[in-house]
PDB file of C-alpha atoms in Angstrom:
ATOM      1  CA  MET A 133       0.090  -0.107  -0.053  1.00  0.00           C
ATOM      2  CA  ASP A 134       1.084   3.571  -0.772  1.00  0.00           C
ATOM      3  CA  ALA A 135       2.533   5.203   2.093  1.00  0.00           C
ATOM      4  CA  SER A 136       0.387   8.381   1.379  1.00  0.00           C
ATOM      5  CA  VAL A 137      -2.565   5.939   1.386  1.00  0.00           C
ATOM      6  CA  ALA A 138      -2.272   4.529   4.852  1.00  0.00           C
ATOM      7  CA  VAL A 139      -1.571   7.866   6.356  1.00  0.00           C
ATOM      8  CA  LEU A 140      -4.557   9.510   4.871  1.00  0.00           C
ATOM      9  CA  SER A 141      -6.912   6.325   5.434  1.00  0.00           C
ATOM     10  CA  VAL A 142      -5.634   6.584   9.485  1.00  0.00           C
ATOM     11  CA  VAL A 143      -6.312  10.405   9.416  1.00  0.00           C
ATOM     12  CA  VAL A 144      -9.851  10.063   7.505  1.00  0.00           C
ATOM     13  CA  LEU A 145     -11.202   7.158   9.706  1.00  0.00           C
ATOM     14  CA  LEU A 146     -10.247   8.893  13.050  1.00  0.00           C
ATOM     15  CA  PHE A 147     -12.157  11.680  12.133  1.00  0.00           C
ATOM     16  CA  ALA A 148     -14.979   9.861  10.696  1.00  0.00           C
ATOM     17  CA  VAL A 149     -14.964   7.037  13.715  1.00  0.00           C
ATOM     18  CA  ALA A 150     -14.936  10.627  16.412  1.00  0.00           C
ATOM     19  CA  SER A 151     -18.212  11.971  14.478  1.00  0.00           C
ATOM     20  CA  ALA A 152     -19.673   8.690  14.320  1.00  0.00           C
ATOM     21  CA  VAL A 153     -19.221   7.842  17.995  1.00  0.00           C
ATOM     22  CA  LEU A 154     -20.409  11.658  18.588  1.00  0.00           C
ATOM     23  CA  GLY A 155     -23.623  11.108  16.872  1.00  0.00           C
ATOM     24  CA  PHE A 156     -24.531   7.692  18.601  1.00  0.00           C
ATOM     25  CA  MET A 157     -24.219   9.430  22.088  1.00  0.00           C
ATOM     26  CA  ALA A 158     -26.283  12.250  20.543  1.00  0.00           C
ATOM     27  CA  GLU A 159     -28.750   9.991  19.550  1.00  0.00           C
ATOM     28  CA  SER A 160     -28.899   8.331  23.768  1.00  0.00           C
ATOM     29  CA  LYS A 161     -29.464  12.208  24.397  1.00  0.00           C
ATOM     30  CA  THR A 162     -32.401  13.631  22.463  1.00  0.00           C
ATOM     31  CA  LEU A 163     -35.199  15.138  23.332  1.00  0.00           C
ATOM     32  CA  THR A 164     -38.218  13.317  24.649  1.00  0.00           C
ATOM     33  CA  PRO A 165     -42.058  14.300  24.334  1.00  0.00           C
ATOM     34  CA  ASP A 166     -41.947  14.194  28.190  1.00  0.00           C
ATOM     35  CA  GLU A 167     -39.779  16.796  28.045  1.00  0.00           C
ATOM     36  CA  ILE A 168     -41.687  19.483  26.411  1.00  0.00           C
ATOM     37  CA  GLU A 169     -43.495  21.947  28.319  1.00  0.00           C
ATOM     38  CA  TYR A 170     -46.664  23.519  27.004  1.00  0.00           C
ATOM     39  CA  SER A 171     -46.942  27.219  28.180  1.00  0.00           C
ATOM     40  CA  GLY A 172     -48.911  30.275  26.986  1.00  0.00           C
ATOM     41  CA  GLY A 173     -50.001  28.753  24.228  1.00  0.00           C
ATOM     42  CA  VAL A 174     -46.360  27.376  22.669  1.00  0.00           C
ATOM     43  CA  CYS A 175     -44.433  24.838  23.110  1.00  0.00           C
ATOM     44  CA  VAL A 176     -41.184  25.014  25.467  1.00  0.00           C
ATOM     45  CA  TYR A 177     -38.049  23.033  24.420  1.00  0.00           C
ATOM     46  CA  PRO A 178     -35.143  22.605  26.518  1.00  0.00           C
ATOM     47  CA  ALA A 179     -31.933  22.471  25.342  1.00  0.00           C
ATOM     48  CA  LYS A 180     -30.586  18.817  25.115  1.00  0.00           C
ATOM     49  CA  PRO A 181     -26.607  17.391  25.103  1.00  0.00           C
ATOM     50  CA  ALA A 182     -27.568  16.048  21.507  1.00  0.00           C
ATOM     51  CA  TYR A 183     -27.383  19.814  19.834  1.00  0.00           C
ATOM     52  CA  THR A 184     -23.851  20.274  21.084  1.00  0.00           C
ATOM     53  CA  LEU A 185     -23.070  16.534  20.633  1.00  0.00           C
ATOM     54  CA  GLY A 186     -24.582  17.059  16.975  1.00  0.00           C
ATOM     55  CA  ILE A 187     -22.830  20.156  15.956  1.00  0.00           C
ATOM     56  CA  CYS A 188     -19.536  18.515  16.895  1.00  0.00           C
ATOM     57  CA  ALA A 189     -20.590  14.990  15.133  1.00  0.00           C
ATOM     58  CA  ALA A 190     -21.030  17.285  11.989  1.00  0.00           C
ATOM     59  CA  ALA A 191     -17.595  19.282  12.041  1.00  0.00           C
ATOM     60  CA  LEU A 192     -15.701  16.465  12.188  1.00  0.00           C
ATOM     61  CA  LEU A 193     -17.347  15.322   9.274  1.00  0.00           C
ATOM     62  CA  VAL A 194     -16.942  18.139   7.280  1.00  0.00           C
ATOM     63  CA  ALA A 195     -13.362  17.835   8.215  1.00  0.00           C
ATOM     64  CA  ALA A 196     -12.721  14.395   7.296  1.00  0.00           C
ATOM     65  CA  GLN A 197     -14.813  14.878   3.983  1.00  0.00           C
ATOM     66  CA  ILE A 198     -12.556  17.878   3.144  1.00  0.00           C
ATOM     67  CA  ILE A 199      -9.411  15.925   3.853  1.00  0.00           C
ATOM     68  CA  VAL A 200      -9.674  13.115   1.781  1.00  0.00           C
ATOM     69  CA  SER A 201     -10.760  15.306  -0.884  1.00  0.00           C
ATOM     70  CA  VAL A 202      -7.948  18.181  -0.936  1.00  0.00           C
ATOM     71  CA  ALA A 203      -5.350  15.296  -0.815  1.00  0.00           C
ATOM     72  CA  GLY A 204      -6.623  13.811  -3.876  1.00  0.00           C
ATOM     73  CA  VAL A 205      -6.691  17.501  -5.557  1.00  0.00           C
ATOM     74  CA  CYS A 206      -3.469  18.867  -4.289  1.00  0.00           C
ATOM     75  CA  CYS A 207      -1.649  15.472  -5.126  1.00  0.00           C
ATOM     76  CA  GLY A 208      -2.791  15.474  -8.773  1.00  0.00           C
ATOM     77  CA  CYS A 209      -4.576  12.320  -8.816  1.00  0.00           C
ATOM     78  CA  PHE A 210      -7.184  13.417 -10.517  1.00  0.00           C
ATOM     79  CA  LYS A 211      -5.334  14.186 -13.528  1.00  0.00           C
ATOM     80  CA  PRO A 212      -4.096  10.977 -15.580  1.00  0.00           C
ATOM     81  CA  ARG A 213      -0.539   9.320 -15.292  1.00  0.00           C
ATOM     82  CA  GLY A 214       1.399  10.000 -18.788  1.00  0.00           C
ATOM     83  CA  GLY A 215      -1.636  12.548 -20.064  1.00  0.00           C
ATOM     84  CA  GLY A 216      -3.780   9.282 -21.616  1.00  0.00           C
ATOM     85  CA  ALA A 217      -7.857   9.110 -21.232  1.00  0.00           C
ATOM     86  CA  PRO A 218      -9.085   7.801 -18.231  1.00  0.00           C
ATOM     87  CA  GLY A 219      -9.615   4.418 -17.638  1.00  0.00           C
ATOM     88  CA  PRO A 220     -12.164   2.375 -15.642  1.00  0.00           C
ATOM     89  CA  LYS A 221     -10.283   2.739 -12.366  1.00  0.00           C
ATOM     90  CA  ARG A 222     -10.354   6.260 -12.756  1.00  0.00           C
ATOM     91  CA  LYS A 223     -14.460   6.170 -13.759  1.00  0.00           C
ATOM     92  CA  LYS A 224     -14.978   3.763 -10.707  1.00  0.00           C
ATOM     93  CA  ALA A 225     -13.137   5.952  -8.289  1.00  0.00           C
ATOM     94  CA  ALA A 226     -14.969   9.590  -9.686  1.00  0.00           C
ATOM     95  CA  SER A 227     -18.071   7.133  -8.914  1.00  0.00           C
ATOM     96  CA  SER A 228     -16.812   6.506  -5.233  1.00  0.00           C
ATOM     97  CA  ILE A 229     -16.159  10.164  -4.537  1.00  0.00           C
ATOM     98  CA  VAL A 230     -19.435  10.892  -6.107  1.00  0.00           C
ATOM     99  CA  LEU A 231     -21.050   8.435  -3.835  1.00  0.00           C
ATOM    100  CA  SER A 232     -18.912  10.196  -0.926  1.00  0.00           C
ATOM    101  CA  TRP A 233     -20.185  13.089  -0.934  1.00  0.00           C
ATOM    102  CA  VAL A 234     -23.917  12.228  -1.452  1.00  0.00           C
ATOM    103  CA  ALA A 235     -23.584  10.201   1.889  1.00  0.00           C
ATOM    104  CA  ALA A 236     -21.638  13.241   3.334  1.00  0.00           C
ATOM    105  CA  ALA A 237     -24.195  15.579   2.581  1.00  0.00           C
ATOM    106  CA  ALA A 238     -27.328  13.228   3.577  1.00  0.00           C
ATOM    107  CA  ALA A 239     -25.658  12.936   6.740  1.00  0.00           C
ATOM    108  CA  ALA A 240     -24.746  16.847   7.427  1.00  0.00           C
ATOM    109  CA  ALA A 241     -28.627  16.899   6.602  1.00  0.00           C
ATOM    110  CA  SER A 242     -29.517  14.324   9.181  1.00  0.00           C
ATOM    111  CA  TYR A 243     -27.456  16.141  11.680  1.00  0.00           C
ATOM    112  CA  ALA A 244     -29.011  19.793  10.749  1.00  0.00           C
ATOM    113  CA  GLN A 245     -32.233  17.842  11.274  1.00  0.00           C
ATOM    114  CA  GLY A 246     -31.377  16.682  14.515  1.00  0.00           C
ATOM    115  CA  VAL A 247     -29.188  19.744  16.144  1.00  0.00           C
ATOM    116  CA  SER A 248     -32.666  22.191  14.768  1.00  0.00           C
ATOM    117  CA  TRP A 249     -35.041  19.592  17.225  1.00  0.00           C
ATOM    118  CA  ASN A 250     -32.819  19.727  20.679  1.00  0.00           C
ATOM    119  CA  ALA A 251     -31.793  23.319  20.463  1.00  0.00           C
ATOM    120  CA  ALA A 252     -33.395  25.372  23.722  1.00  0.00           C
ATOM    121  CA  THR A 253     -36.455  26.951  21.696  1.00  0.00           C
ATOM    122  CA  THR A 254     -40.404  27.503  21.598  1.00  0.00           C
ATOM    123  CA  ARG A 255     -42.324  26.149  18.476  1.00  0.00           C
ATOM    124  CA  GLY A 256     -46.158  26.914  18.312  1.00  0.00           C
ATOM    125  CA  ALA A 257     -48.644  23.772  19.625  1.00  0.00           C
ATOM    126  CA  VAL A 258     -51.023  21.910  17.001  1.00  0.00           C
ATOM    127  CA  VAL A 259     -54.492  21.399  17.651  1.00  0.00           C
ATOM    128  CA  ASP A 260     -56.069  18.546  16.815  1.00  0.00           C
ATOM    129  CA  GLY A 261     -59.672  18.933  17.493  1.00  0.00           C
ATOM    130  CA  LEU A 262     -59.968  19.343  21.372  1.00  0.00           C
ATOM    131  CA  LEU A 263     -56.008  17.632  21.796  1.00  0.00           C
ATOM    132  CA  ILE A 264     -53.534  20.293  21.722  1.00  0.00           C
ATOM    133  CA  LYS A 265     -50.088  18.363  20.969  1.00  0.00           C
ATOM    134  CA  CYS A 266     -46.571  20.091  20.825  1.00  0.00           C
ATOM    135  CA  GLU A 267     -44.300  17.974  17.608  1.00  0.00           C
ATOM    136  CA  TYR A 268     -41.160  16.642  18.679  1.00  0.00           C
ATOM    137  CA  LEU A 269     -37.906  14.803  16.226  1.00  0.00           C
ATOM    138  CA  ARG A 270     -39.057  11.267  15.328  1.00  0.00           C
ATOM    139  CA  GLY A 271     -36.821   8.474  14.171  1.00  0.00           C
ATOM    140  CA  ALA A 272     -33.055   8.099  14.381  1.00  0.00           C
ATOM    141  CA  VAL A 273     -31.534  10.890  12.197  1.00  0.00           C
ATOM    142  CA  PHE A 274     -28.183  10.716  14.769  1.00  0.00           C
ATOM    143  CA  ARG A 275     -27.366   7.255  14.329  1.00  0.00           C
ATOM    144  CA  ARG A 276     -28.976   7.448  10.420  1.00  0.00           C
ATOM    145  CA  ALA A 277     -26.094  10.017  10.033  1.00  0.00           C
ATOM    146  CA  ALA A 278     -23.527   8.492  11.763  1.00  0.00           C
ATOM    147  CA  LEU A 279     -23.827   5.343   9.918  1.00  0.00           C
ATOM    148  CA  LEU A 280     -23.739   7.614   6.449  1.00  0.00           C
ATOM    149  CA  GLY A 281     -20.414   9.274   7.643  1.00  0.00           C
ATOM    150  CA  LEU A 282     -19.210   6.319   8.010  1.00  0.00           C
ATOM    151  CA  ALA A 283     -20.151   5.318   4.521  1.00  0.00           C
ATOM    152  CA  ALA A 284     -18.501   8.623   2.981  1.00  0.00           C
ATOM    153  CA  ALA A 285     -15.481   8.368   4.219  1.00  0.00           C
ATOM    154  CA  VAL A 286     -14.761   4.448   3.424  1.00  0.00           C
ATOM    155  CA  LEU A 287     -15.898   5.483  -0.061  1.00  0.00           C
ATOM    156  CA  GLY A 288     -13.643   9.055  -0.059  1.00  0.00           C
ATOM    157  CA  ILE A 289     -10.464   6.599   1.360  1.00  0.00           C
ATOM    158  CA  CYS A 290     -11.590   4.061  -1.595  1.00  0.00           C
ATOM    159  CA  ALA A 291     -11.498   6.830  -4.414  1.00  0.00           C
ATOM    160  CA  TYR A 292      -8.073   7.952  -3.025  1.00  0.00           C
ATOM    161  CA  ALA A 293      -6.717   4.416  -2.977  1.00  0.00           C
ATOM    162  CA  ILE A 294      -7.577   3.370  -6.392  1.00  0.00           C
ATOM    163  CA  LEU A 295      -6.408   7.100  -8.227  1.00  0.00           C
ATOM    164  CA  ARG A 296      -3.162   6.665  -6.282  1.00  0.00           C
ATOM    165  CA  GLU A 297      -2.384   2.942  -7.813  1.00  0.00           C
ATOM    166  CA  ARG A 298       0.685   2.643  -9.964  1.00  0.00           C
ATOM    167  CA  PRO A 299      -0.531   2.090 -13.462  1.00  0.00           C
ATOM    168  CA  ALA A 300       0.274  -1.255 -15.033  1.00  0.00           C
ATOM    169  CA  GLY A 301       3.027  -0.824 -16.759  1.00  0.00           C
ATOM    170  CA  ASP A 302       4.508   2.027 -14.461  1.00  0.00           C
ATOM    171  CA  GLU A 303       7.094  -0.311 -12.395  1.00  0.00           C
ATOM    172  CA  PRO A 304      10.346   0.622 -12.717  1.00  0.00           C
ATOM    173  CA  LYS A 305      12.585  -1.542 -14.871  1.00  0.00           C
ATOM    174  CA  PRO A 306      15.940  -2.798 -15.096  1.00  0.00           C
ATOM    175  CA  ASP A 307      18.593  -0.499 -16.921  1.00  0.00           C
ATOM    176  CA  ASP A 308      19.231  -2.889 -19.984  1.00  0.00           C
ATOM    177  CA  GLY A 309      22.029  -2.352 -21.686  1.00  0.00           C
ATOM    178  CA  GLN A 310      23.984   0.222 -18.718  1.00  0.00           C
ATOM    179  CA  GLN A 311      25.923  -3.163 -17.525  1.00  0.00           C
ATOM    180  CA  PRO A 312      26.943  -5.965 -19.405  1.00  0.00           C
ATOM    181  CA  ALA A 313      26.516  -9.336 -18.199  1.00  0.00           C
ATOM    182  CA  VAL A 314      29.628 -11.109 -16.305  1.00  0.00           C
ATOM    183  CA  GLY A 315      30.093 -13.461 -19.006  1.00  0.00           C
ATOM    184  CA  HIS A 316      30.054 -10.902 -21.732  1.00  0.00           C
ATOM    185  CA  ALA A 317      32.565  -8.940 -19.824  1.00  0.00           C
ATOM    186  CA  GLN A 318      34.857 -11.585 -19.064  1.00  0.00           C
ATOM    187  CA  ASN A 319      34.969 -12.156 -22.963  1.00  0.00           C
ATOM    188  CA  ALA A 320      35.223  -8.597 -23.877  1.00  0.00           C
ATOM    189  CA  GLN A 321      38.485  -8.392 -20.949  1.00  0.00           C
ATOM    190  CA  GLN A 322      40.068 -11.988 -22.695  1.00  0.00           C
ATOM    191  CA  GLN A 323      39.401  -9.816 -26.423  1.00  0.00           C
ATOM    192  CA  GLN A 324      41.304  -6.860 -24.886  1.00  0.00           C
ATOM    193  CA  VAL A 325      44.469  -8.558 -23.724  1.00  0.00           C
ATOM    194  CA  ALA A 326      46.424  -9.344 -26.467  1.00  0.00           C
ATOM    195  CA  PRO A 327      48.996 -12.745 -26.131  1.00  0.00           C
ATOM    196  CA  ILE A 328      52.119 -12.473 -25.036  1.00  0.00           C
ATOM    197  CA  THR A 329      55.121 -14.201 -26.947  1.00  0.00           C
ATOM    198  CA  PRO A 330      58.659 -15.186 -25.605  1.00  0.00           C
ATOM    199  CA  PRO A 331      61.151 -13.111 -27.586  1.00  0.00           C
ATOM    200  CA  GLN A 332      63.414 -14.644 -30.088  1.00  0.00           C
ATOM    201  CA  VAL A 333      66.952 -14.833 -29.473  1.00  0.00           C
ATOM    202  CA  ALA A 334      69.116 -14.458 -32.580  1.00  0.00           C
ATOM    203  CA  SER A 335      72.277 -16.199 -32.264  1.00  0.00           C
ATOM    204  CA  ILE A 336      75.607 -14.241 -33.680  1.00  0.00           C
ATOM    205  CA  VAL A 337      78.035 -17.106 -34.996  1.00  0.00           C
TER     206      VAL A 337
END
């Protein structure tokens, strides 16, 4: 695995997991119908810890999404290597990053909905015949946002990893022709050394 992919995965997952943990904590601290008071013709909603937890979870989610996106752009990963046209892997990476942003946007919307319904405020009551009702948030919005945030982080990391893959045929090749083989080197040395014959001594009579 590329070192940059490993580092990015650790950083983004830390932010995403922390966001999910805060999201699940916020889900356990949401407003219940028994805590809503009716006074002066309006429904009074008290402040809940889910309000602060939801804001922190959304901030961590946005940070994780920005990191994984900016890292890919700054490294030039969205440009085809060698100037060629994008291949199937690049299309798959583009699909992953788009799905990542869709999941992140849905998670952020759920966090915003949960935060707004757990803030200290007043709302008008709903009259249903002889009954006066105070609306409250239903559904596990914080849990849904936490799961969507994790999915967004995983998709973003996958897209970055695909874009960082070394294309086939781009592996380093040995330097052929620069260093002769051992056998050829020995033959060359033998050819360069001329045979030495003993000197002929002429006798003088």
